[in-house]
Amino acid sequence: MAKFSHISGDRMLDLINTVEWRLGGPQREEDLTSYSLMLTWCQESGVIDASEQNLLLALAEKNPRTAANELDKVITLRENAYEALFHGDAAATAALAAAYRKAIAAATLVRGENGTSWAWEDQTTALDLPRHRITRGLIELLKRDDLDRLDQCEDATCGWVYLDTSPRRNRRWCVTRDCGDRNRSRAYYARQQARKQAT
């Protein structure tokens, strides 16, 4: 069973959703509380494979301070992506561009096995490997041609994001059975209370 939610339609948007109650002030809760949990998200999302995850876990045990620093940098990337996408923050966008320059410098562009596609191949497997792959993934997200479908849960405190691929583009909630049901229940209760007060 997956540890993290993957409901957004893009794995990098799923990364942005590794915050619970993003808009909830004191309710806000961080999901990426350790380097190992960040690796779990990466493995679930296909950013790294299981063998890379095991190798990076071993490296993190030997270098906990460096691993913690890498986690902080990934969280900063995530927040910069959110600010760039939803608030058009120029400083956040510039920070993503700077991170991207470092990420591509750490990789080699190679031709795929099919001979027609190209991909970035990381030069080493070090603790910064997830960050570089996430950076490249975030830039790919920013380059998507369907970001007009980008939306945010209508719950007042949730803040989770997604691509609305519904035919009528009328998706309102990150997860219908969660935020959707809770808000419908609140609306129903409010209507009932209003009726009582009116009688």
CSV table of C-alpha atoms in Angstrom, one decimal:
chain,number,residue,atom,x,y,z
A,1,MET,CA,0.0,0.0,0.0
A,2,ALA,CA,1.3,3.4,-1.0
A,3,LYS,CA,2.4,5.7,1.8
A,4,PHE,CA,1.6,8.9,-0.1
A,5,SER,CA,-1.3,10.1,-2.2
A,6,HIS,CA,-1.0,10.2,-6.0
A,7,ILE,CA,-4.2,11.9,-7.1
A,8,SER,CA,-3.1,15.0,-8.9
A,9,GLY,CA,-2.4,13.7,-12.5
A,10,ASP,CA,1.3,14.6,-12.4
A,11,ARG,CA,3.9,13.2,-10.0
A,12,MET,CA,5.4,16.6,-9.4
A,13,LEU,CA,2.0,17.9,-8.4
A,14,ASP,CA,1.9,14.9,-6.0
A,15,LEU,CA,5.1,16.3,-4.5
A,16,ILE,CA,3.4,19.6,-3.9
A,17,ASN,CA,0.7,17.6,-2.1
A,18,THR,CA,3.2,16.2,0.5
A,19,VAL,CA,1.8,18.9,2.8
A,20,GLU,CA,-1.4,18.3,4.7
A,21,TRP,CA,-3.7,21.4,5.1
A,22,ARG,CA,-1.4,23.7,3.2
A,23,LEU,CA,-3.8,26.6,3.7
A,24,GLY,CA,-4.7,25.7,7.3
A,25,GLY,CA,-2.2,27.8,9.2
A,26,PRO,CA,-1.4,26.0,12.5
A,27,GLN,CA,-3.1,22.8,11.1
A,28,ARG,CA,-0.5,22.6,8.3
A,29,GLU,CA,1.5,19.3,8.6
A,30,GLU,CA,4.6,18.3,6.8
A,31,ASP,CA,4.7,14.7,5.3
A,32,LEU,CA,8.3,14.7,4.3
A,33,THR,CA,9.7,14.6,7.8
A,34,SER,CA,12.8,12.6,7.0
A,35,TYR,CA,15.2,11.8,4.1
A,36,SER,CA,14.0,8.2,4.1
A,37,LEU,CA,10.3,9.3,3.8
A,38,MET,CA,11.3,11.5,0.9
A,39,LEU,CA,13.0,8.5,-0.7
A,40,THR,CA,9.7,6.5,-0.2
A,41,TRP,CA,7.8,9.2,-2.1
A,42,CYS,CA,10.5,9.1,-4.8
A,43,GLN,CA,10.3,5.4,-5.2
A,44,GLU,CA,6.4,5.4,-5.2
A,45,SER,CA,6.5,8.1,-7.9
A,46,GLY,CA,9.1,6.5,-10.1
A,47,VAL,CA,11.8,9.1,-9.5
A,48,ILE,CA,14.1,6.4,-8.2
A,49,ASP,CA,14.0,2.6,-8.3
A,50,ALA,CA,14.2,0.2,-5.4
A,51,SER,CA,17.9,-0.5,-5.8
A,52,GLU,CA,18.6,3.2,-5.8
A,53,GLN,CA,16.4,3.7,-2.8
A,54,ASN,CA,18.4,1.1,-0.8
A,55,LEU,CA,21.7,2.6,-1.8
A,56,LEU,CA,20.6,6.1,-0.9
A,57,LEU,CA,19.3,4.9,2.5
A,58,ALA,CA,22.7,3.4,3.2
A,59,LEU,CA,24.4,6.6,2.2
A,60,ALA,CA,22.0,8.6,4.4
A,61,GLU,CA,22.8,6.5,7.4
A,62,LYS,CA,26.5,7.3,7.0
A,63,ASN,CA,25.9,11.0,6.3
A,64,PRO,CA,22.8,12.0,8.2
A,65,ARG,CA,23.6,15.7,8.2
A,66,THR,CA,24.0,15.8,4.4
A,67,ALA,CA,20.8,13.8,4.1
A,68,ALA,CA,18.9,16.3,6.2
A,69,ASN,CA,20.3,19.1,4.2
A,70,GLU,CA,19.1,17.4,1.0
A,71,LEU,CA,15.6,17.0,2.4
A,72,ASP,CA,15.5,20.7,3.2
A,73,LYS,CA,16.5,21.5,-0.4
A,74,VAL,CA,13.8,19.2,-1.8
A,75,ILE,CA,11.2,20.9,0.4
A,76,THR,CA,12.4,24.3,-0.8
A,77,LEU,CA,12.1,23.1,-4.4
A,78,ARG,CA,8.5,22.0,-3.7
A,79,GLU,CA,7.6,25.3,-2.2
A,80,ASN,CA,9.2,27.2,-5.0
A,81,ALA,CA,7.2,25.2,-7.5
A,82,TYR,CA,3.9,25.9,-5.6
A,83,GLU,CA,4.7,29.6,-5.5
A,84,ALA,CA,5.6,29.8,-9.1
A,85,LEU,CA,2.6,27.8,-10.3
A,86,PHE,CA,-0.1,29.4,-8.1
A,87,HIS,CA,1.2,32.8,-7.4
A,88,GLY,CA,3.5,33.6,-10.3
A,89,ASP,CA,6.3,34.3,-7.8
A,90,ALA,CA,9.3,35.6,-9.9
A,91,ALA,CA,11.9,34.8,-7.1
A,92,ALA,CA,10.6,31.3,-6.8
A,93,THR,CA,10.7,30.8,-10.6
A,94,ALA,CA,14.3,32.1,-10.7
A,95,ALA,CA,15.3,29.7,-7.9
A,96,LEU,CA,13.9,26.8,-9.9
A,97,ALA,CA,15.8,27.9,-12.9
A,98,ALA,CA,19.0,28.1,-10.9
A,99,ALA,CA,18.4,24.6,-9.4
A,100,TYR,CA,17.7,23.3,-12.9
A,101,ARG,CA,21.1,24.5,-14.2
A,102,LYS,CA,22.8,22.6,-11.4
A,103,ALA,CA,20.6,19.5,-12.1
A,104,ILE,CA,21.6,19.3,-15.7
A,105,ALA,CA,25.2,19.9,-14.9
A,106,ALA,CA,25.1,16.8,-12.8
A,107,ALA,CA,23.8,14.6,-15.6
A,108,THR,CA,24.7,13.6,-19.2
A,109,LEU,CA,22.3,13.7,-22.1
A,110,VAL,CA,22.1,10.2,-23.6
A,111,ARG,CA,20.1,8.6,-26.4
A,112,GLY,CA,17.6,6.0,-25.2
A,113,GLU,CA,17.6,2.3,-26.2
A,114,ASN,CA,15.1,2.9,-28.9
A,115,GLY,CA,17.5,5.3,-30.6
A,116,THR,CA,14.9,8.0,-31.0
A,117,SER,CA,14.4,9.5,-27.5
A,118,TRP,CA,16.9,11.3,-25.3
A,119,ALA,CA,17.1,11.5,-21.5
A,120,TRP,CA,19.2,12.8,-18.7
A,121,GLU,CA,21.5,10.2,-17.1
A,122,ASP,CA,22.9,11.1,-13.7
A,123,GLN,CA,26.7,10.9,-13.5
A,124,THR,CA,26.8,9.6,-9.9
A,125,THR,CA,24.4,8.1,-7.3
A,126,ALA,CA,24.8,10.4,-4.4
A,127,LEU,CA,22.4,11.9,-1.8
A,128,ASP,CA,21.6,14.8,-4.2
A,129,LEU,CA,20.3,12.4,-6.9
A,130,PRO,CA,16.6,12.7,-5.9
A,131,ARG,CA,16.8,16.5,-5.7
A,132,HIS,CA,18.3,16.7,-9.2
A,133,ARG,CA,15.7,14.4,-10.7
A,134,ILE,CA,12.9,16.2,-8.9
A,135,THR,CA,14.3,19.5,-10.2
A,136,ARG,CA,14.2,18.2,-13.8
A,137,GLY,CA,10.7,16.9,-13.2
A,138,LEU,CA,9.5,20.2,-11.9
A,139,ILE,CA,10.7,22.0,-15.0
A,140,GLU,CA,8.9,19.4,-17.1
A,141,LEU,CA,5.8,20.2,-15.1
A,142,LEU,CA,6.2,23.9,-15.8
A,143,LYS,CA,6.5,23.2,-19.5
A,144,ARG,CA,3.2,21.1,-19.8
A,145,ASP,CA,0.8,22.5,-22.3
A,146,ASP,CA,-2.3,21.7,-20.2
A,147,LEU,CA,-1.6,23.8,-17.2
A,148,ASP,CA,-4.8,25.6,-17.9
A,149,ARG,CA,-6.3,22.6,-16.2
A,150,LEU,CA,-4.3,23.2,-13.0
A,151,ASP,CA,-6.6,23.7,-10.0
A,152,GLN,CA,-6.6,23.6,-6.2
A,153,CYS,CA,-9.0,21.9,-3.9
A,154,GLU,CA,-11.9,24.2,-2.9
A,155,ASP,CA,-11.7,23.2,0.8
A,156,ALA,CA,-10.7,26.3,2.7
A,157,THR,CA,-7.7,24.7,4.4
A,158,CYS,CA,-6.7,21.7,2.2
A,159,GLY,CA,-4.6,23.3,-0.5
A,160,TRP,CA,-4.0,20.1,-2.5
A,161,VAL,CA,-3.5,20.7,-6.2
A,162,TYR,CA,-4.4,18.7,-9.3
A,163,LEU,CA,-5.0,18.7,-13.0
A,164,ASP,CA,-8.7,18.8,-13.7
A,165,THR,CA,-9.2,16.2,-16.5
A,166,SER,CA,-12.9,15.9,-16.0
A,167,PRO,CA,-14.8,16.3,-19.3
A,168,ARG,CA,-16.6,19.5,-18.1
A,169,ARG,CA,-13.7,20.7,-16.1
A,170,ASN,CA,-15.9,20.9,-13.0
A,171,ARG,CA,-13.7,19.0,-10.4
A,172,ARG,CA,-13.9,20.8,-7.1
A,173,TRP,CA,-12.1,18.6,-4.6
A,174,CYS,CA,-8.8,16.8,-4.4
A,175,VAL,CA,-10.5,13.6,-3.2
A,176,THR,CA,-14.4,13.5,-3.4
A,177,ARG,CA,-14.7,11.0,-0.5
A,178,ASP,CA,-12.5,13.2,1.7
A,179,CYS,CA,-12.7,16.9,1.2
A,180,GLY,CA,-15.8,16.6,-1.0
A,181,ASP,CA,-17.8,14.6,1.6
A,182,ARG,CA,-16.7,16.8,4.5
A,183,ASN,CA,-17.6,20.0,2.8
A,184,ARG,CA,-21.0,18.7,1.6
A,185,SER,CA,-21.7,17.6,5.2
A,186,ARG,CA,-20.8,21.1,6.4
A,187,ALA,CA,-23.0,22.7,3.9
A,188,TYR,CA,-25.9,20.4,4.8
A,189,TYR,CA,-25.5,21.1,8.5
A,190,ALA,CA,-25.3,24.9,7.8
A,191,ARG,CA,-28.6,24.7,5.8
A,192,GLN,CA,-30.3,22.7,8.6
A,193,GLN,CA,-29.2,25.3,11.2
A,194,ALA,CA,-30.4,28.1,9.0
A,195,ARG,CA,-33.8,26.5,8.7
A,196,LYS,CA,-34.1,26.1,12.4
A,197,GLN,CA,-33.2,29.7,13.0
A,198,ALA,CA,-35.8,30.8,10.4
A,199,THR,CA,-38.6,28.9,12.2
